[in-house]
Amino acid sequence: MEGLAIRASRPSIICSLPGLDGGSQRLPLSDGFLRLPTSSYAADKPKLVAKSASLHPISAVNVSAQASLTADFPALSETNVKEERINGDKNKPENIVWHESSICRCDRQQLLQQKGCVIWITGLSGSGKSTVACALSKALFERGKLTYTLDGDNVRHGLNRDLTFKAEDRTENIRRIGEVAKLFADVGVICIASLISPYRRDRDECRSLLPEGDFVEVFMDVPLSVCESRDPKGLYKLARAGKIKGFTGIDDPYEAPLNCEVVLKHTGDDDSCSPRQMAEHIISYLQNKGYLEG
Amino acid sequence: MSTNIFWQESPIGKTERQKLLNQKGCVVWITGLSGSGKSTLACSLSRELYTRGKLSYILDGDNLRHGLNKDLGFKAEDRVENIRRVGEVAKLFADAGLICIASLISPYRKDRDACKPFTFRLFSLKNILFDVYMNMSLQLCEARDPKGLYKLARAGKIKGFTGIDDPYESPLNCEIELKEKEGECPSPVAMAEEVIAYLEAKGFLQNQ
């Protein structure tokens, strides 16, 4: 007797099919496969609905009863199998979509239930980039979304530890971070890059690495006077004293974005614009653009 | 008053990400000659992990050279820098909670080993980076010659090609060694299953 074997990555899957005990939950055998006899669906062309107990993908393959099943068959996404019909031809089931053997970006998006992108937070030192990045990461985590933050500080001690603050090295610093952010976006991660990145050209280069829409530039629009009064790392003081040269905002320019996706403007009223509120603003943008679903 | 209170959110870290993904971040570093089957294994491993609901990503010597490492050539110092950068990115991926599969020839022992003891943000890669050595004979690899590179190297059209006129230093101490059995190479799925069994035994694939 031939049939269809369905394998789930979780112990149980739910399968409804006429002739199959009224569609109750069935447990696969010890090898992880649930076998369904062809005879139960040959005549009526019923709809096979199979879904795993979790969001994880399940796999289906047409087999003979004697086949020893291994893991060596393509994976189907849950939504494909849900809608499949099994026709009467035991040897050639139609409408079963077989995925390509390599896992692609959309497979990962399906697994994560989100779309990868890069949130590039730019602004003067002390404008609140890290604070917003932290709040954003937390707010997205609470929604079950996976993020990762790249900031100038952590990358400079690892990947970019061979670079200095000379102009060409600053450009290379941004380039490498852009390339890594692109990789994270390809994985399906919402990658938050939080760096001063003062030159428009360098930010635009990073934008060009990604597909349209996947680069979300967030400008922390905070006046220099406010940043300097915060001076969280004491750098403005050192720069004013001439102890640091080429410090952005003091003796090196910051080129504000001309056309970015999100602007977080300092209003002077901490109550109406907390880090969490600013994060929610970015999240609304992501929601509207469909990045928070698979 | 309340306007002066600044709430610093505690950051989301590796533990939280691992809980979300139901796995532990790690790096599977596949090394071996050109044609030994690294990319094929990487692909098979990624697929098998996916069917188990685990998130992985392949860092491939070839695709990185068109992006992050496009400024590097094949001189010895560039090879060293290539591996160094891939190692750093793999560390970031592992910190993100991903199972990072790095698939590159990486012929020099010193450079592969340099990735391991480095301490990054208070955690070490020492127990989360695993070497998988594709121990296939030069004969087998050359017979496959999937990219036609051995032919070019033998004809002297490529210089410094690993295995022909540049050394491959096999690992002295790798976690997993995959080799031919009675002259036959195991299937990609069988090899992937072996790597998965190892990761499972080490607790990287269980629910967090």
XYZ file of N, CA and C in Angstrom, chain A residues 7-10 56-59 70-77 99-103 106-108 110-112 114 130-131 134-135 137-139 141-142 144-151 154-155 157-162 172 175-177 179-180 182-184 186-187 189 209 269-271 275-276, chain B residues 2-13 15-23 43-44 46-59 63-64 66-72 81 84-86 88-89 91-98 114 118-121 123 187-189 193 207:
426
model
N 6.431 14.286 7.868
C 7.320 14.344 9.008
C 7.242 15.720 9.648
N 7.180 15.745 10.947
C 7.134 17.030 11.643
C 8.373 17.165 12.496
N 8.780 18.378 12.681
C 9.930 18.583 13.547
C 9.521 18.539 15.009
N 8.245 18.627 15.255
C 7.741 18.488 16.616
C 7.063 17.129 16.755
N 6.969 25.414 13.046
C 8.121 24.869 12.342
C 7.697 24.138 11.081
N 8.539 24.118 10.101
C 8.138 23.506 8.827
C 7.988 21.995 8.951
N 7.134 21.460 8.131
C 7.000 20.006 8.078
C 7.304 19.572 6.654
N 7.576 18.347 6.472
C 7.971 17.859 5.158
C 7.053 16.733 4.726
N 14.285 8.420 5.155
C 15.383 9.149 5.797
C 15.011 10.620 5.748
N 15.855 11.428 6.173
C 15.563 12.861 6.155
C 15.818 13.466 4.781
N 16.186 12.627 3.834
C 16.661 13.151 2.557
C 15.540 13.497 1.586
N 14.759 14.481 1.924
C 13.747 14.956 0.985
C 13.504 16.425 1.257
N 12.942 17.136 0.289
C 12.818 18.581 0.452
C 11.810 18.979 1.518
N 11.953 20.166 1.984
C 11.034 20.672 3.002
C 9.913 21.463 2.338
N 8.729 21.394 2.906
C 7.608 22.205 2.446
C 7.290 23.190 3.549
N 6.852 24.358 3.167
C 6.425 25.265 4.225
C 5.032 24.871 4.661
N 10.082 22.521 -2.493
C 11.033 23.616 -2.402
C 12.368 23.228 -3.006
N 13.133 24.217 -3.359
C 14.525 24.010 -3.770
C 15.282 23.449 -2.583
N 16.352 22.753 -2.838
C 17.023 22.112 -1.719
C 17.792 23.071 -0.825
N 18.184 24.238 -1.304
C 18.894 25.117 -0.371
C 17.894 26.045 0.302
N 18.163 26.325 1.557
C 17.277 27.184 2.335
C 17.500 28.622 1.895
N 13.371 33.526 2.094
C 11.946 33.463 2.455
C 11.641 32.294 3.392
N 12.437 31.222 3.311
C 12.265 30.116 4.262
C 12.547 30.605 5.673
N 13.622 31.367 5.801
C 14.002 31.871 7.119
C 12.966 32.868 7.637
N 9.880 32.833 7.006
C 8.736 32.020 7.424
C 8.961 31.479 8.840
N 10.193 31.026 9.084
C 10.538 30.470 10.389
C 10.463 31.540 11.465
N 10.993 32.712 11.157
C 11.072 33.787 12.140
C 9.810 34.624 12.230
N 9.080 37.201 10.400
C 9.457 38.599 10.244
C 10.289 38.695 8.969
N 22.104 54.971 20.835
C 22.194 53.698 21.572
C 20.975 53.493 22.447
N 20.483 54.581 23.017
C 19.310 54.501 23.886
C 18.090 54.033 23.090
N 18.486 50.353 22.021
C 18.199 49.457 23.140
C 16.690 49.313 23.342
N 15.990 50.448 23.351
C 14.533 50.424 23.544
C 13.846 49.695 22.397
N 15.156 47.338 20.420
C 15.465 45.916 20.521
C 14.563 45.241 21.553
N 14.355 45.927 22.670
C 13.520 45.377 23.728
C 12.044 45.300 23.300
N 11.563 46.382 22.689
C 10.154 46.419 22.266
C 9.873 45.352 21.200
N 11.591 42.536 20.836
C 11.690 41.246 21.512
C 10.370 40.894 22.195
N 9.754 41.898 22.798
C 8.462 41.665 23.468
C 7.382 41.244 22.478
N 8.150 39.220 20.088
C 8.647 37.949 19.554
C 9.507 38.093 18.318
N 10.093 39.277 18.130
C 10.916 39.516 16.937
C 12.408 39.510 17.306
N 13.188 38.942 16.381
C 14.624 38.804 16.607
C 15.379 39.994 16.030
N 16.166 40.640 16.878
C 16.989 41.752 16.399
C 18.434 41.523 16.816
N 19.331 42.286 16.212
C 20.721 42.311 16.656
C 21.255 43.698 16.406
N 21.983 44.224 17.407
C 22.492 45.591 17.293
C 23.976 45.620 16.986
N 24.334 46.366 15.962
C 25.743 46.607 15.641
C 26.008 48.058 15.982
N 26.968 48.301 16.852
C 27.302 49.702 17.064
C 28.799 49.925 16.921
N 31.146 48.132 19.622
C 31.419 46.686 19.655
C 32.118 46.209 18.394
N 31.860 46.843 17.278
C 32.489 46.400 16.044
C 33.946 46.850 15.969
N 36.065 46.833 18.241
C 36.957 45.962 19.019
C 37.065 44.577 18.423
N 36.305 44.330 17.395
C 36.334 43.002 16.782
C 36.670 43.119 15.314
N 35.650 43.091 14.501
C 35.834 43.130 13.046
C 36.701 44.291 12.599
N 36.447 45.476 13.168
C 37.127 46.681 12.679
C 38.269 47.137 13.568
N 38.853 46.203 14.326
C 39.904 46.629 15.253
C 41.181 47.074 14.550
N 41.298 46.753 13.231
C 42.489 47.166 12.487
C 42.333 48.581 11.921
N 35.757 52.917 5.521
C 35.857 51.461 5.530
C 35.079 50.879 6.724
N 31.531 50.902 5.675
C 31.326 49.901 4.614
C 31.202 48.496 5.187
N 32.132 48.150 6.068
C 32.112 46.790 6.631
C 30.852 46.565 7.462
N 30.476 47.572 8.235
C 29.261 47.419 9.042
C 28.052 47.259 8.126
N 28.018 45.899 5.165
C 28.054 44.538 4.600
C 27.588 43.496 5.618
N 27.986 43.679 6.870
C 27.573 42.730 7.904
C 26.074 42.870 8.176
N 23.908 43.784 6.085
C 23.256 43.146 4.933
C 23.138 41.636 5.138
N 24.197 41.022 5.672
C 24.165 39.580 5.942
C 23.091 39.263 6.978
N 23.039 40.049 8.037
C 22.018 39.824 9.061
C 20.624 39.950 8.477
N 19.773 39.376 5.485
C 19.548 38.192 4.646
C 19.154 36.992 5.500
N 19.690 36.928 6.722
C 19.306 35.844 7.637
C 17.834 35.981 8.012
N 17.102 38.652 10.248
C 17.201 39.407 11.498
C 16.899 40.887 11.220
N 23.531 48.726 -0.915
C 23.846 47.296 -0.788
C 22.587 46.445 -0.647
N 10.643 67.952 25.292
C 9.684 67.496 26.291
C 9.889 65.993 26.493
N 10.602 65.643 27.550
C 10.942 64.227 27.766
C 9.727 63.334 27.928
N 8.637 63.908 28.441
C 7.450 63.082 28.660
C 6.809 62.619 27.366
N 12.438 57.166 25.108
C 13.044 56.179 24.214
C 12.023 55.139 23.737
N 11.150 54.704 24.644
C 10.142 53.703 24.264
C 9.192 54.257 23.206
N 9.011 63.221 38.250
C 9.083 62.112 37.292
C 9.858 62.486 36.031
N 9.869 63.768 35.640
C 10.568 64.123 34.405
C 12.076 63.944 34.529
N 12.586 63.893 35.736
C 14.027 63.713 35.894
C 14.449 62.261 36.003
N 13.476 61.362 36.026
C 13.857 59.952 36.129
C 14.118 59.423 34.732
N 15.301 58.877 34.531
C 15.653 58.322 33.238
C 15.717 56.796 33.366
N 14.809 56.133 32.715
C 14.786 54.683 32.805
C 15.704 54.066 31.763
N 16.681 53.348 32.213
C 17.559 52.650 31.285
C 17.046 51.225 31.156
N 16.560 50.869 29.987
C 16.065 49.517 29.766
C 17.230 48.542 29.830
N 16.996 47.394 30.408
C 18.088 46.405 30.382
C 18.135 45.823 28.978
N 19.311 45.692 28.434
C 19.399 45.311 27.029
C 19.004 43.851 26.789
N 18.551 43.575 25.595
C 18.276 42.202 25.173
C 19.627 41.575 24.847
N 19.900 40.421 25.439
C 21.200 39.775 25.234
C 21.056 38.411 24.607
N 21.099 35.421 25.858
C 20.186 34.487 26.534
C 18.753 34.662 26.027
N 18.329 35.918 25.940
C 16.959 36.196 25.478
C 16.789 35.755 24.027
N 17.777 36.036 23.217
C 17.680 35.658 21.806
C 17.632 34.139 21.660
N 18.422 33.446 22.453
C 18.443 31.983 22.377
C 17.100 31.389 22.808
N 16.466 32.037 23.761
C 15.129 31.580 24.207
C 14.127 31.748 23.079
N 14.234 32.866 22.387
C 13.309 33.161 21.290
C 13.475 32.142 20.170
N 14.728 31.789 19.881
C 15.026 30.886 18.768
C 14.980 29.413 19.149
N 14.998 29.126 20.447
C 15.034 27.728 20.914
C 16.273 26.982 20.448
N 17.399 27.630 20.538
C 18.662 27.007 20.165
C 19.765 27.837 20.795
N 25.121 23.235 2.854
C 23.753 23.336 2.333
C 22.865 22.261 2.956
N 23.360 21.038 2.984
C 22.614 19.917 3.552
C 22.367 20.129 5.048
N 22.294 22.996 6.663
C 21.354 24.096 6.821
C 19.914 23.619 6.602
N 19.740 22.782 5.620
C 18.411 22.258 5.319
C 17.907 21.346 6.422
N 18.770 20.449 6.891
C 18.377 19.529 7.969
C 18.046 20.292 9.243
N 18.809 21.331 9.519
C 18.529 22.143 10.708
C 17.184 22.851 10.547
N 16.920 23.318 9.349
C 15.661 24.020 9.076
C 14.455 23.112 9.305
N 14.578 21.843 8.865
C 13.436 20.934 9.065
C 13.209 20.645 10.546
N 14.233 20.916 11.351
C 14.074 20.769 12.807
C 13.698 22.099 13.452
N 13.411 23.103 12.620
C 13.001 24.400 13.148
C 14.133 25.247 13.697
N 15.355 24.961 13.261
C 16.520 25.700 13.752
C 17.026 26.663 12.680
N 17.439 27.842 13.161
C 17.878 28.879 12.240
C 19.393 28.860 12.072
N 19.826 28.700 10.828
C 21.263 28.703 10.552
C 21.531 29.604 9.353
N 22.789 29.919 9.151
C 23.168 30.743 8.003
C 24.552 30.347 7.552
N 24.729 30.281 6.245
C 26.012 29.853 5.695
C 26.855 31.065 5.322
N 28.058 31.126 5.872
C 29.050 32.112 5.443
C 30.012 31.348 4.544
N 30.866 33.764 -1.408
C 29.941 34.916 -1.371
C 30.463 36.061 -0.528
N 31.268 35.780 0.469
C 31.831 36.870 1.268
C 32.824 37.688 0.471
N 32.587 38.649 -2.389
C 31.919 39.637 -3.247
C 31.277 40.736 -2.433
N 31.369 40.628 -1.138
C 30.728 41.621 -0.285
C 31.731 42.188 0.694
N 31.675 41.702 1.921
C 32.551 42.197 2.981
C 34.019 42.161 2.574
N 34.433 41.056 1.935
C 35.856 40.869 1.652
C 36.234 41.147 0.212
N 35.447 42.021 -0.443
C 35.735 42.257 -1.859
C 37.032 43.030 -2.097
N 37.567 43.623 -1.025
C 38.824 44.361 -1.169
C 40.036 43.447 -0.999
N 39.819 42.149 -0.759
C 40.932 41.233 -0.518
C 41.206 40.329 -1.711
N 43.608 37.818 6.509
C 42.612 38.828 6.818
C 41.209 38.323 6.473
N 40.194 36.088 9.244
C 39.973 36.888 10.450
C 38.590 37.541 10.409
N 38.266 38.151 9.275
C 36.968 38.833 9.172
C 35.816 37.847 9.252
N 35.959 36.720 8.585
C 34.889 35.709 8.641
C 34.697 35.238 10.082
N 35.284 36.955 12.792
C 34.636 38.015 13.559
C 33.131 38.062 13.274
N 32.768 37.892 12.010
C 31.346 37.898 11.661
C 30.655 36.673 12.263
N 31.402 35.204 14.956
C 31.215 35.482 16.389
C 29.965 36.329 16.617
N 29.764 37.325 15.760
C 28.576 38.173 15.887
C 27.315 37.336 15.671
N 27.359 36.443 14.680
C 26.209 35.581 14.393
C 25.902 34.672 15.575
N 26.959 34.101 16.166
C 26.758 33.212 17.319
C 26.184 33.996 18.485
N 26.638 35.230 18.658
C 26.123 36.089 19.728
C 24.651 36.398 19.485
N 24.275 36.462 18.200
C 22.873 36.728 17.853
C 21.992 35.498 18.094
N 22.621 34.337 18.379
C 21.850 33.117 18.640
C 21.739 32.202 17.426
N 22.426 32.553 16.359
C 22.328 31.769 15.129
C 23.322 30.614 15.120
N 43.327 30.883 15.545
C 43.309 32.248 16.077
C 41.892 32.702 16.402
N 39.710 33.839 21.358
C 39.469 35.272 21.483
C 38.237 35.566 22.338
N 38.378 36.463 23.260
C 37.264 36.795 24.149
C 36.514 38.002 23.592
N 35.262 37.879 23.456
C 34.465 38.921 22.837
C 33.275 39.216 23.730
N 33.220 40.413 24.215
C 32.114 40.799 25.083
C 31.897 39.814 26.233
N 32.393 36.784 26.545
C 32.211 35.355 26.331
C 33.241 34.860 25.323
N 26.968 10.278 1.952
C 26.056 11.242 1.336
C 26.047 12.532 2.145
N 25.706 13.646 1.517
C 25.643 14.919 2.253
C 24.698 14.841 3.453
N 23.584 14.140 3.277
C 22.627 14.045 4.391
C 23.221 13.250 5.548
N 23.767 14.712 9.219
C 23.205 14.055 10.403
C 24.270 13.845 11.476
N 15.388 22.859 23.395
C 14.579 24.028 23.739
C 15.204 24.764 24.910
